[in-house]
JSON list of C-alpha atoms in Angstrom, two decimals:
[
{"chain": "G", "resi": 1063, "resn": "UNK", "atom": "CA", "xyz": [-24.32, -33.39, 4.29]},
{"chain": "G", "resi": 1064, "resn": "UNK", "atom": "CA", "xyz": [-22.13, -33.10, 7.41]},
{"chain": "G", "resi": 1065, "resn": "UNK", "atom": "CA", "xyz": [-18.73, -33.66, 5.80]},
{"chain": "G", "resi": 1066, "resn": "UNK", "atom": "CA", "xyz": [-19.14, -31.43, 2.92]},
{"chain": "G", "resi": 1067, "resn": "UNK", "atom": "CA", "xyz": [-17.71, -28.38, 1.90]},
{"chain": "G", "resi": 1068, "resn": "UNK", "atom": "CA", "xyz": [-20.23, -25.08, 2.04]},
{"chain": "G", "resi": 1069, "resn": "UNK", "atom": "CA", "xyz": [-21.19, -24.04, -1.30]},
{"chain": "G", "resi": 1070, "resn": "UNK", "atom": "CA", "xyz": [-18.06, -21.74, -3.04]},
{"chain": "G", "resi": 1071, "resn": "UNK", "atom": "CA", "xyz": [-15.53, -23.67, -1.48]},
{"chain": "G", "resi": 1072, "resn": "UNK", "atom": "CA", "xyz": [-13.45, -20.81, 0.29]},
{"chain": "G", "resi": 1073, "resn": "UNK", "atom": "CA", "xyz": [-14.15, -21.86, 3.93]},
{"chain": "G", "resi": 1074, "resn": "UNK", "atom": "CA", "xyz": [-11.40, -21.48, 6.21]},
{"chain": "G", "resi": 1075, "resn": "UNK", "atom": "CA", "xyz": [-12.10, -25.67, 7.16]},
{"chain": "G", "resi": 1076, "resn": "UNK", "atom": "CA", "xyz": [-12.05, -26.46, 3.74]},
{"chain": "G", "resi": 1077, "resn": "UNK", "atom": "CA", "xyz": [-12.02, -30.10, 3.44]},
{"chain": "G", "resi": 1078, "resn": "UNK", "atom": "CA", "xyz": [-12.28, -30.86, 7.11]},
{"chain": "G", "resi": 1079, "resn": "UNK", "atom": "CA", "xyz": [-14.96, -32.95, 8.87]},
{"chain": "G", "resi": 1080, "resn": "UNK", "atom": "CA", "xyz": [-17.72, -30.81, 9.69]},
{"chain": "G", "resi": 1081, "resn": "UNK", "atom": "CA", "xyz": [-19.75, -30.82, 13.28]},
{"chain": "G", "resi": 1082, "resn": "UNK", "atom": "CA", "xyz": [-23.51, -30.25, 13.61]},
{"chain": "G", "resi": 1083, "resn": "UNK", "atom": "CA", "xyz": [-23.12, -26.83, 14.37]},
{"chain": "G", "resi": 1084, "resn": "UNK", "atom": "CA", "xyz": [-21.99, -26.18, 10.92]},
{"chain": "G", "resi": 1085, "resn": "UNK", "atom": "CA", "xyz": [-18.09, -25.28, 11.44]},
{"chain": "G", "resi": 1086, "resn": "UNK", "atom": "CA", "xyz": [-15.12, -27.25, 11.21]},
{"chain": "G", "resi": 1087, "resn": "UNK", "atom": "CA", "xyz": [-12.91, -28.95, 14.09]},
{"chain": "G", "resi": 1088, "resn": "UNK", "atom": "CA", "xyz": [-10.81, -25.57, 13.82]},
{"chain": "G", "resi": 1089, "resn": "UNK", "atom": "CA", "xyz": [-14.35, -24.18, 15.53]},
{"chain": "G", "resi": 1090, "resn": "UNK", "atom": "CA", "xyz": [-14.09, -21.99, 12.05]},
{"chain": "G", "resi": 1091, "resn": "UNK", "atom": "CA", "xyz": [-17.15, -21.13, 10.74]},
{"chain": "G", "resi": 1092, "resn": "UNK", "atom": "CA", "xyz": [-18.40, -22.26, 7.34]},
{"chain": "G", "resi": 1093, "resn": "UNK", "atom": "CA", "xyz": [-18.72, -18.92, 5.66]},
{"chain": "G", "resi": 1094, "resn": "UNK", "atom": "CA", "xyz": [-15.64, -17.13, 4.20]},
{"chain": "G", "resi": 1095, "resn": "UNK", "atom": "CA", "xyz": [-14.55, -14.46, 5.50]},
{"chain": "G", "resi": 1096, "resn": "UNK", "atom": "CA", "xyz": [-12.35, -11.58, 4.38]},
{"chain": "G", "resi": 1097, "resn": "UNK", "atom": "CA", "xyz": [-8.88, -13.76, 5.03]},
{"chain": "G", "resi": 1098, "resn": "UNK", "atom": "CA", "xyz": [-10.27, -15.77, 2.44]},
{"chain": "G", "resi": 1099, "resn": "UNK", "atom": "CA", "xyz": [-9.74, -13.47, -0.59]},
{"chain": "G", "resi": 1100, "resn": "UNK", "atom": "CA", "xyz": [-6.18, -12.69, 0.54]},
{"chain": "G", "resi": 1101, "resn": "UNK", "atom": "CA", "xyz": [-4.53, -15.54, 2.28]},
{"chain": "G", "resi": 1102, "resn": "UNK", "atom": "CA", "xyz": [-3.95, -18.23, -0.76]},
{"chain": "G", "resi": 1103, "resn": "UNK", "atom": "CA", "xyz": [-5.74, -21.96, 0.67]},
{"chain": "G", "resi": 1104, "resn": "UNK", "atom": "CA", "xyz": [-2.67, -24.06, 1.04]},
{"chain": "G", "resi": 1105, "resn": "UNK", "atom": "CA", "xyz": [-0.96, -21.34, 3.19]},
{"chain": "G", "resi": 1106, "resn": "UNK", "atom": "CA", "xyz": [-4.46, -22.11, 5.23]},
{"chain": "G", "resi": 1107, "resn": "UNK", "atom": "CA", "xyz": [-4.12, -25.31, 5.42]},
{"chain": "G", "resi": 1108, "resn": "UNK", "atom": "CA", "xyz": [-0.57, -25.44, 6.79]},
{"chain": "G", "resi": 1109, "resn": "UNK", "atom": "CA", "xyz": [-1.41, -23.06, 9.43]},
{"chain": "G", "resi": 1110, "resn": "UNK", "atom": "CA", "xyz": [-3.99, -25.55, 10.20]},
{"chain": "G", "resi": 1111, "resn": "UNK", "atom": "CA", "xyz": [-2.40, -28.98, 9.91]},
{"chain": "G", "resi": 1112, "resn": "UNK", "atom": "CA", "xyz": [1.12, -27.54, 11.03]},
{"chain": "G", "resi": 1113, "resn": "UNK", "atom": "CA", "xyz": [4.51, -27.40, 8.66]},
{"chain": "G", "resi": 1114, "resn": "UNK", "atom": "CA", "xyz": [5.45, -30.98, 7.94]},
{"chain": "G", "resi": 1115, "resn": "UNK", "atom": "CA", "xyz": [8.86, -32.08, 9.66]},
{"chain": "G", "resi": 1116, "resn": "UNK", "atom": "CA", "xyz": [11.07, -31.28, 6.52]},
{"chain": "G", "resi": 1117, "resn": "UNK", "atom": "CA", "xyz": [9.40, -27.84, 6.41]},
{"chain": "G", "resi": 1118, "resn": "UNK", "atom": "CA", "xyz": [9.66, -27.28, 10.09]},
{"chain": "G", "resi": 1119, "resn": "UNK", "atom": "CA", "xyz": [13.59, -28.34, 9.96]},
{"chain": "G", "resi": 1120, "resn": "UNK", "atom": "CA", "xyz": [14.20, -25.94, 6.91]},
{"chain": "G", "resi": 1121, "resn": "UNK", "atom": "CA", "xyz": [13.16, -23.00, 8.14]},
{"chain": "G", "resi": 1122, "resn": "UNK", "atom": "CA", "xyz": [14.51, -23.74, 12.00]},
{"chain": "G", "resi": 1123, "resn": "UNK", "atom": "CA", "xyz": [18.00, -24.38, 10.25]},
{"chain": "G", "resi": 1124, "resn": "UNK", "atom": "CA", "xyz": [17.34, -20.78, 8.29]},
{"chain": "G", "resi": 1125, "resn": "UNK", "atom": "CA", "xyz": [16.47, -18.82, 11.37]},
{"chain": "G", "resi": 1126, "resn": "UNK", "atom": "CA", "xyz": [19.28, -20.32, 13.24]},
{"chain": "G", "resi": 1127, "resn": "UNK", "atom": "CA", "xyz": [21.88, -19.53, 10.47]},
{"chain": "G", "resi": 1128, "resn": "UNK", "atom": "CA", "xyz": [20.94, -16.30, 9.48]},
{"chain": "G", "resi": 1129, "resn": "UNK", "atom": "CA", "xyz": [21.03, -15.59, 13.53]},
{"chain": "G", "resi": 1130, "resn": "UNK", "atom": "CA", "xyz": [24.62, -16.87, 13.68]},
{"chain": "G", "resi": 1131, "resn": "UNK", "atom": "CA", "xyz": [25.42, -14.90, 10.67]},
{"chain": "G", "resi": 1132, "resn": "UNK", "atom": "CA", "xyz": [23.93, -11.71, 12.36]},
{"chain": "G", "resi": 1133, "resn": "UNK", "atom": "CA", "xyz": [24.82, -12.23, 15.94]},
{"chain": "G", "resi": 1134, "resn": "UNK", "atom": "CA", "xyz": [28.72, -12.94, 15.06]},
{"chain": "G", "resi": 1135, "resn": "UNK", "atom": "CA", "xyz": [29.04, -10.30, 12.33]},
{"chain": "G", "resi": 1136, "resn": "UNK", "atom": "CA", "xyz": [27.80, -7.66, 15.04]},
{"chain": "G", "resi": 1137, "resn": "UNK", "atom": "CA", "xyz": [30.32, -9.12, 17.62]},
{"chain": "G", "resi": 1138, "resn": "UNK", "atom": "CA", "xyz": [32.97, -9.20, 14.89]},
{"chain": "G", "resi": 1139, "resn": "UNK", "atom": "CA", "xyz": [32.49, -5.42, 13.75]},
{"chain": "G", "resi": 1140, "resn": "UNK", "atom": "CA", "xyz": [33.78, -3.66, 16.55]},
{"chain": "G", "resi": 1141, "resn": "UNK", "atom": "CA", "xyz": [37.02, -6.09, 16.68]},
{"chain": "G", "resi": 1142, "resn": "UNK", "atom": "CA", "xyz": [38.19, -5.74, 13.22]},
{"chain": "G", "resi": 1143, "resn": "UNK", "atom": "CA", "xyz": [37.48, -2.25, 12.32]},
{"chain": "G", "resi": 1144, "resn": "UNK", "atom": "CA", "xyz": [39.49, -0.63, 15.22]},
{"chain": "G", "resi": 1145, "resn": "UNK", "atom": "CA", "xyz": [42.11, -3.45, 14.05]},
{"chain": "G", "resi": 1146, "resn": "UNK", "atom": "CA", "xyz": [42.05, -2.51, 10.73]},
{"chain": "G", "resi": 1147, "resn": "UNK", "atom": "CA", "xyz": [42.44, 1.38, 11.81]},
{"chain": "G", "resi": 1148, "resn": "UNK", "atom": "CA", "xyz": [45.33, 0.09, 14.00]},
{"chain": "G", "resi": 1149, "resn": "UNK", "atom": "CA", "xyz": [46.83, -1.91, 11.23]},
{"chain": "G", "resi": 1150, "resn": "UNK", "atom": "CA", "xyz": [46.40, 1.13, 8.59]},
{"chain": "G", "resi": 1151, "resn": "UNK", "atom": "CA", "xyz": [44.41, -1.22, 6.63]},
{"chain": "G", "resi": 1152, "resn": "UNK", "atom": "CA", "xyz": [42.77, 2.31, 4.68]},
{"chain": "G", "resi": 1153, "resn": "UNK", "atom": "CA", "xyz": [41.51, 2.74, 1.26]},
{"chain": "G", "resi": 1154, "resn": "UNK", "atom": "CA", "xyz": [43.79, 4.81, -0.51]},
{"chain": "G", "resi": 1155, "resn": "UNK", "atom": "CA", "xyz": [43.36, 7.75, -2.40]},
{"chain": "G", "resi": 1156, "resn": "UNK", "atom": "CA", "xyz": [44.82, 9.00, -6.27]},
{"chain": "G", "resi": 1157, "resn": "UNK", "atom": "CA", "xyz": [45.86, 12.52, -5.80]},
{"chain": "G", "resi": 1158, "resn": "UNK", "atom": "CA", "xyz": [44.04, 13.76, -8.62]},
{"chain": "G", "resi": 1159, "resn": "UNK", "atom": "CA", "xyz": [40.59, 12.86, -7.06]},
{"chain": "G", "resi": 1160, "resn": "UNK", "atom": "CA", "xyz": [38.21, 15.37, -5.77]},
{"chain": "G", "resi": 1161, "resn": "UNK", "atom": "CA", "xyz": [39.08, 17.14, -2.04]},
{"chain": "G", "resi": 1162, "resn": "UNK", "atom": "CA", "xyz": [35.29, 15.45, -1.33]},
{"chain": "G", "resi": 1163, "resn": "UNK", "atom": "CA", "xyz": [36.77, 12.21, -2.45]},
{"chain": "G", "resi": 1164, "resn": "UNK", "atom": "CA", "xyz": [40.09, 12.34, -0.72]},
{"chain": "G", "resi": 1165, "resn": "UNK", "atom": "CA", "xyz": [38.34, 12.69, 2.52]},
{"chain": "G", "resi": 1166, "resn": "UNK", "atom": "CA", "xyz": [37.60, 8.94, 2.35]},
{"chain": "G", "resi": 1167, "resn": "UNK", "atom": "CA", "xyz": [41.35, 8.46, 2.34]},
{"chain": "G", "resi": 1168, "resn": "UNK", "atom": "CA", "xyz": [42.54, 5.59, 5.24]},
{"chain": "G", "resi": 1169, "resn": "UNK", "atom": "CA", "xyz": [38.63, 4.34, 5.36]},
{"chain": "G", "resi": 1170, "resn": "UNK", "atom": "CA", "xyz": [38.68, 0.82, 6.10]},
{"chain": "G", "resi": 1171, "resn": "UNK", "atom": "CA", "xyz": [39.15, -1.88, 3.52]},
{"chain": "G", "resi": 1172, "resn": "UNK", "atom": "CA", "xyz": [38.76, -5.77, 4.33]},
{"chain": "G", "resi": 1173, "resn": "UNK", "atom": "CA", "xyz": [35.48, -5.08, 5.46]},
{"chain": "G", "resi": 1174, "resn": "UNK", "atom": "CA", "xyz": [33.83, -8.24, 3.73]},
{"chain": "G", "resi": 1175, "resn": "UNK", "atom": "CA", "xyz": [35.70, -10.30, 7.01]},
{"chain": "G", "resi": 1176, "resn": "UNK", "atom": "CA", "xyz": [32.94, -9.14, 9.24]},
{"chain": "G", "resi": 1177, "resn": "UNK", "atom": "CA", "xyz": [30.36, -11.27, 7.56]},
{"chain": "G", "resi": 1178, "resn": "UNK", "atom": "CA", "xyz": [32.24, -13.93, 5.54]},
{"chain": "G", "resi": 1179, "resn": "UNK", "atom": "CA", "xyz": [33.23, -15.34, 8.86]},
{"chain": "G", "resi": 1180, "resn": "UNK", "atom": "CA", "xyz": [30.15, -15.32, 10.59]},
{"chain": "G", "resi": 1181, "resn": "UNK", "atom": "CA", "xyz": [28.44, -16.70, 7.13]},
{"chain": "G", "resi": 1182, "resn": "UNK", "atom": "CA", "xyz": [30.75, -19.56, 6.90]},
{"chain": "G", "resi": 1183, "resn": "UNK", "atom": "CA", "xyz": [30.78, -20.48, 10.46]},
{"chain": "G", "resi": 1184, "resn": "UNK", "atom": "CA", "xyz": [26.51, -20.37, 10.14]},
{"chain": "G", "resi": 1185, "resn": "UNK", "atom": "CA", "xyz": [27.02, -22.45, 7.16]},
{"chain": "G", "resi": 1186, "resn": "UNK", "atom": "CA", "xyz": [28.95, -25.41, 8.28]},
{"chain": "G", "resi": 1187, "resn": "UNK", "atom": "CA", "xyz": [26.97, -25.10, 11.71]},
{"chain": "G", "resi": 1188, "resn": "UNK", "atom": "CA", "xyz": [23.30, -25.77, 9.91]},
{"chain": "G", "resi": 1189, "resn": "UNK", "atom": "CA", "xyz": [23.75, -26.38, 6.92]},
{"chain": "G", "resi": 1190, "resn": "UNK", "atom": "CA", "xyz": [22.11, -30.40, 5.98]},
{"chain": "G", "resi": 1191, "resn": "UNK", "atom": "CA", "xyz": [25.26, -32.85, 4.52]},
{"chain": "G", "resi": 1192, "resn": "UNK", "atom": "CA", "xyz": [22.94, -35.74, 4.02]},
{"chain": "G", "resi": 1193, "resn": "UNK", "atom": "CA", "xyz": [23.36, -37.17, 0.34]},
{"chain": "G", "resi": 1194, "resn": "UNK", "atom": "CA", "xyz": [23.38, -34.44, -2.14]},
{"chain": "G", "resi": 1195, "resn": "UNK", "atom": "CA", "xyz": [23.33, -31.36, 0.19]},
{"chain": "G", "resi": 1196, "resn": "UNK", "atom": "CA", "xyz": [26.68, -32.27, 1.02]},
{"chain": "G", "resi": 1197, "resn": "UNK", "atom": "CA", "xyz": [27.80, -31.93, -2.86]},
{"chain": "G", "resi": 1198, "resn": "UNK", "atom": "CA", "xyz": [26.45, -29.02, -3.06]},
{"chain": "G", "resi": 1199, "resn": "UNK", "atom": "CA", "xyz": [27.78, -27.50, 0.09]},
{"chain": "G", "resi": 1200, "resn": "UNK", "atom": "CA", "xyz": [31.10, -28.02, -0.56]},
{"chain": "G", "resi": 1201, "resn": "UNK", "atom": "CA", "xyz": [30.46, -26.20, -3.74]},
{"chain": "G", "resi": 1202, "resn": "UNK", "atom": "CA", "xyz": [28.93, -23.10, -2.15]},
{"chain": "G", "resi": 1203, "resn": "UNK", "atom": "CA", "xyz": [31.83, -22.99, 0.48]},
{"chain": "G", "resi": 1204, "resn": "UNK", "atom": "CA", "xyz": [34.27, -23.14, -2.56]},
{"chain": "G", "resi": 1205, "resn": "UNK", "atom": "CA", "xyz": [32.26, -20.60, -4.41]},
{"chain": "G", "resi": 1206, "resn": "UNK", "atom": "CA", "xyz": [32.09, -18.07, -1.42]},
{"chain": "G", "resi": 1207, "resn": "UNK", "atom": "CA", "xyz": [35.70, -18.54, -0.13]},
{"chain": "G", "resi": 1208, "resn": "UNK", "atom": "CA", "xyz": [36.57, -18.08, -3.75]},
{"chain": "G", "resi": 1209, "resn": "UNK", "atom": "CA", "xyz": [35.13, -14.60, -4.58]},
{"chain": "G", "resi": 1210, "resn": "UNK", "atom": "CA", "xyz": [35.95, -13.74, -0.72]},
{"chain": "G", "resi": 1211, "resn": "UNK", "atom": "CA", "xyz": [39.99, -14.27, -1.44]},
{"chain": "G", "resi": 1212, "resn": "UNK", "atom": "CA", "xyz": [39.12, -12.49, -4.91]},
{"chain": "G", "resi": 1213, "resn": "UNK", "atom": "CA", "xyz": [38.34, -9.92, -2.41]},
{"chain": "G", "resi": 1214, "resn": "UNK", "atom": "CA", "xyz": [40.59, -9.84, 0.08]},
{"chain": "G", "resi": 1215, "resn": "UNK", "atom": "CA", "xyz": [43.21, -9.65, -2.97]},
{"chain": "G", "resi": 1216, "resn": "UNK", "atom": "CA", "xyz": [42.13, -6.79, -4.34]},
{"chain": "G", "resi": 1217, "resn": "UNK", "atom": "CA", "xyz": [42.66, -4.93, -0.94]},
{"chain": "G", "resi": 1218, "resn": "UNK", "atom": "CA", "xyz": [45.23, -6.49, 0.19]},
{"chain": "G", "resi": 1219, "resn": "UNK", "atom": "CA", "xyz": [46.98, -4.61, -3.51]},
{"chain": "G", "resi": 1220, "resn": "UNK", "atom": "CA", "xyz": [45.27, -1.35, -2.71]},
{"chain": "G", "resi": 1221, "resn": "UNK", "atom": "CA", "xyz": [46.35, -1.42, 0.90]},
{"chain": "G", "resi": 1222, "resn": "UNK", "atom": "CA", "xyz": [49.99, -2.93, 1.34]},
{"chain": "G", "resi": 1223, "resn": "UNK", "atom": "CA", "xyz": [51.24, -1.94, -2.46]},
{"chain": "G", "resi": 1224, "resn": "UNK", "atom": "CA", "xyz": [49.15, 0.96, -2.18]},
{"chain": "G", "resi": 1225, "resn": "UNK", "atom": "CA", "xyz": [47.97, 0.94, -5.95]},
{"chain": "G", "resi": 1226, "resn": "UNK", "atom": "CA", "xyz": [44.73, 2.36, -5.54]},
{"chain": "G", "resi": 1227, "resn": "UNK", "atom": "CA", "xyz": [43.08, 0.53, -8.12]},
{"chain": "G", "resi": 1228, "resn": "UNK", "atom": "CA", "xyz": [43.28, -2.77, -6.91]},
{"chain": "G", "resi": 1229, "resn": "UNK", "atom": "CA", "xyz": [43.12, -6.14, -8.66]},
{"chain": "G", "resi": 1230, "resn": "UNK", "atom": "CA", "xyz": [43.49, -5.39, -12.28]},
{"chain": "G", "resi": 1231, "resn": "UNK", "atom": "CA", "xyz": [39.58, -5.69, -13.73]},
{"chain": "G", "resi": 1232, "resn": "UNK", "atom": "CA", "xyz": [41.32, -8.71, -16.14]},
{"chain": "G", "resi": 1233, "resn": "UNK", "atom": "CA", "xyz": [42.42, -11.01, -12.68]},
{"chain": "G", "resi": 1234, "resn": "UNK", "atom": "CA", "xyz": [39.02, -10.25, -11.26]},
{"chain": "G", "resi": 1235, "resn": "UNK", "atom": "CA", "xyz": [37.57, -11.35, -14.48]},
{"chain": "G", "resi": 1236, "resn": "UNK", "atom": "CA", "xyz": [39.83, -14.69, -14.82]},
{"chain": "G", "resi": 1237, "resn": "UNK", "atom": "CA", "xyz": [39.67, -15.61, -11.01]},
{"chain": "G", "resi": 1238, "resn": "UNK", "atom": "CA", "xyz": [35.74, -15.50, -11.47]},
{"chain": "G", "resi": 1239, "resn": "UNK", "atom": "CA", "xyz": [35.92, -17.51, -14.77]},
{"chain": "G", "resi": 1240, "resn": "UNK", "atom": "CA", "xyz": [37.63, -20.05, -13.02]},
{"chain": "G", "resi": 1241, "resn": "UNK", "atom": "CA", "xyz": [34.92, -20.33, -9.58]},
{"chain": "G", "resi": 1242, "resn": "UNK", "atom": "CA", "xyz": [32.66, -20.81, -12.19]},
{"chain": "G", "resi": 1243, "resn": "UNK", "atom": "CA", "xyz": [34.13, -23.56, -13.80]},
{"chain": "G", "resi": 1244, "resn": "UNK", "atom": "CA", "xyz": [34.34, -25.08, -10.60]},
{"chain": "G", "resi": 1245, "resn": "UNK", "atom": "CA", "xyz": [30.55, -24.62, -9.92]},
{"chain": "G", "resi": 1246, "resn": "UNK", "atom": "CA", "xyz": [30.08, -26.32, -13.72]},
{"chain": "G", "resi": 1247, "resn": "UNK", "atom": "CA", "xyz": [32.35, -29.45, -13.18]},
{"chain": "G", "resi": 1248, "resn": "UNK", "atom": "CA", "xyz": [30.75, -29.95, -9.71]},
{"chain": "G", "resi": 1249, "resn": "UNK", "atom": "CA", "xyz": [27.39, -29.86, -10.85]},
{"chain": "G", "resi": 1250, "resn": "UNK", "atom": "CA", "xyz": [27.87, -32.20, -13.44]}
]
């Protein structure tokens, strides 16, 4: 019959109105072809009928945050580290550390700025806030800002009070007990 599918059922116009000439409105042939063994049928079919709205919005809001995200952390990267340099914000060393590992002495630190800013700025730019999206925004702003001050702690000890160790492993420990507490009472 016209509007059946060929025999096997792994046409690329699956389940599409067939013309006379045996292929589909797609002017696809009926017979499989090689795509057919590889590219799954539903990923077919949505390169045929087009991503639905929802989909289409998803991955536009994606693309344009992870471009934000890129774009500003490679404008922010040649700011801060020269400021950091100028600021002496550098990793420092324990004397009784290798001469290979003292040569990393005044690297540095605070490096994390360069893409929590850009992250958070692409967040709050694209991110939905309809219904429960905000909810769980807020959380994952709260989450990230979190561990990024657990960060920026920790260097802020090794460089200023130059104790090369940092946040004690304990505070790290406690300070991430407690974003995840907050992550548990807001998703409840």
């Amino acid at each position: 019959p016209a509007g059946a599918p060929p025999p096997g059922g792994h046409g690329a116009g699956e389940g599409l109105p067939r013309h006379e000439d045996g292929g589909d409105r797609t002017g696809a042939r009926s017979t499989p072809g090689p795509a057919a063994a590889v590219i799954p049928e539903r990923l077919l079919q949505n390169t045929r009928k087009g991503l639905d709205f929802m989909e289409q919005t998803t991955l536009l809001r994606l693309a344009g945050a992870g471009l934000t995200a890129l774009i500003g952390a490679l404008a922010l990267g040649p700011v801060v580290i020269p400021l950091m340099r100028r600021l002496r914000a550098g990793q420092t060393i324990r004397a009784e550390m290798s001469a290979r590992h003292q040569a990393k002495a005044g690297t540095p630190t605070m490096g994390g700025i360069i893409f929590a800013i850009p992250a958070l700025l692409a967040t709050l730019i694209f991110a939905p806030r309809a219904g429960d999206a905000l909810l769980w925004l807020i959380i994952a702003l709260v989450l990230t800002v979190g561990h990024g001050l657990v960060g920026f702690a920790d260097d802020y000890i090794k460089v200023v009070l130059k104790r090369s160790l940092g946040l004690r492993a304990r505070d790290k420990l406690l300070a991430q007990v407690a974003l995840a507490a907050v992550l548990g009472y807001g998703a409840v």
